[in-house]
Amino acid sequence: MTSPTAPARPVNRPHWRFTGWLLAAVWLFFLNIPFVTALHQPELWRRLLGLVSVITFAVAYVLIFEWGRARRQQHRPIPADRARLLIAVLLAIGLAGIPGTGGDWLTTLVFVAAAAVFLLPSVEALVVVVLAAATPPVTSRLVPGWESESTVVFAVLLASFAMFGVSRLAQRNGELQAAQAEIRRLAVAEERARTARDLHDILGHSLTVVAVKAELAGRLLELDPARAAVEIADVERLAREALADVRGTVGAYRGVDLASEVAGARSALAAAGVVAELPETVPELPADRDELFGWAVREGVTNVVRHSGARRCVIRVDPAAVEVRDDGRGPAGESAGAGHGLVGLRERAARLDATVTVARASGGRGFLLRVTVPDPDGRTPG
């Protein structure tokens, strides 16, 4: 005789809930022994009592098993006090049928032991199993006419062992599902962080240039209206581009390329009154490196325009590195490299095993941002 088992995987669909009930109930076939004994009782009251007790026991067992199974699926603890009460109810129902089932009531101990293993803490469940296994040989000595029922003893031990495996499987399955839920939560959080980082990098640069050009246009409005009109037109163009960037980011992340960023840097630096020394052309690079270098130029130029107070900015590009340096205030001590933009740049660089360097420019004045990609053999260019 084996113990009832139920699938450990939690499923919310109705047909799987029905399957759980069925798998719990199918093993009740082994209650046919006390059921048949009750049917053959010569006295009506014994017959009725035996049949009612066996049927009640079967229904109670299925309900109790399904209750415990549902709580495990929902990752909810099984209250020990309630579990003890339910085990006691099962045992009481089995004992109540003795006048109608005789010694065959011992078959119900198999289900009592299995339910105890499924519902109770390990130590308490072990006590119940030992008592259930010891009951048949003890009662055979105390009650005349009752056999030792060694088959019941074996069934109690086998059912308890099988239910222990089912319980551990259900527990591990619950832990696995909890881990999967946590992974999904972290994936969503990471995606949100990535979206926030990209929006910061895209809008931070664009809106900085818009602010600088709007400020310049305000100063030129009375001195040079024609030049002010040009700057206002640039502000409008940049605002439209920023809007397009946001839409592109929301729909599908906007690509960044080095050539476009160098061209944008030329316009931004000119509007900020910073003398720019930029490469006329950029080398052809692999797509991932070209994008990384584009982000580096964008972040470096944003820093020059927004924070540095520089008068001159130099951008150098070669196949293995990109460098943005200025003659402004330079990094601010321990906070250097702690901004959101540089954090995002480091995350992108880490995907290519690239190195991000933030330091003072040569001569002790100014800001230096350098991104270096290692050679295929793992060496980082100097």
mmCIF file of N, CA and C in Angstrom, residues 23 31 35 41 158 254-255 279 306 308 340 347 354 362:
data_model
loop_
_atom_site.group_PDB
_atom_site.id
_atom_site.type_symbol
_atom_site.label_atom_id
_atom_site.label_comp_id
_atom_site.label_asym_id
_atom_site.label_seq_id
_atom_site.Cartn_x
_atom_site.Cartn_y
_atom_site.Cartn_z
ATOM 1 N N LEU A 23 -6.052 13.007 -7.316
ATOM 2 C CA LEU A 23 -4.854 12.290 -6.883
ATOM 3 C C LEU A 23 -4.864 12.004 -5.387
ATOM 4 N N LEU A 31 -9.136 1.800 1.358
ATOM 5 C CA LEU A 31 -10.098 1.714 2.456
ATOM 6 C C LEU A 31 -11.183 0.676 2.179
ATOM 7 N N PHE A 35 -14.220 -1.113 4.547
ATOM 8 C CA PHE A 35 -15.543 -0.904 3.957
ATOM 9 C C PHE A 35 -16.255 -2.243 3.748
ATOM 10 N N GLN A 41 -21.231 -6.905 8.212
ATOM 11 C CA GLN A 41 -21.635 -6.975 9.609
ATOM 12 C C GLN A 41 -23.077 -7.487 9.697
ATOM 13 N N LEU A 158 5.863 2.663 4.622
ATOM 14 C CA LEU A 158 6.036 2.993 3.207
ATOM 15 C C LEU A 158 5.298 4.284 2.854
ATOM 16 N N ARG A 254 16.866 54.048 -28.308
ATOM 17 C CA ARG A 254 17.508 54.812 -29.379
ATOM 18 C C ARG A 254 18.984 54.472 -29.455
ATOM 19 N N GLY A 255 19.462 54.257 -30.678
ATOM 20 C CA GLY A 255 20.875 53.983 -30.856
ATOM 21 C C GLY A 255 21.703 55.260 -30.762
ATOM 22 N N PRO A 279 37.897 65.746 -33.658
ATOM 23 C CA PRO A 279 38.369 65.035 -34.854
ATOM 24 C C PRO A 279 37.452 65.333 -36.037
ATOM 25 N N ARG A 306 27.957 71.736 -18.653
ATOM 26 C CA ARG A 306 27.134 71.970 -17.470
ATOM 27 C C ARG A 306 27.948 72.346 -16.234
ATOM 28 N N SER A 308 31.856 72.330 -15.857
ATOM 29 C CA SER A 308 33.309 72.531 -15.783
ATOM 30 C C SER A 308 33.735 73.993 -15.724
ATOM 31 N N HIS A 340 25.061 60.213 -12.051
ATOM 32 C CA HIS A 340 24.260 59.180 -12.711
ATOM 33 C C HIS A 340 24.806 58.858 -14.096
ATOM 34 N N GLU A 347 28.520 51.152 -16.427
ATOM 35 C CA GLU A 347 27.748 49.926 -16.644
ATOM 36 C C GLU A 347 27.841 49.481 -18.101
ATOM 37 N N ALA A 354 35.569 47.246 -20.863
ATOM 38 C CA ALA A 354 36.288 48.495 -21.074
ATOM 39 C C ALA A 354 36.558 49.178 -19.736
ATOM 40 N N SER A 362 46.143 66.645 -17.566
ATOM 41 C CA SER A 362 47.577 66.885 -17.341
ATOM 42 C C SER A 362 47.793 68.331 -16.925
#
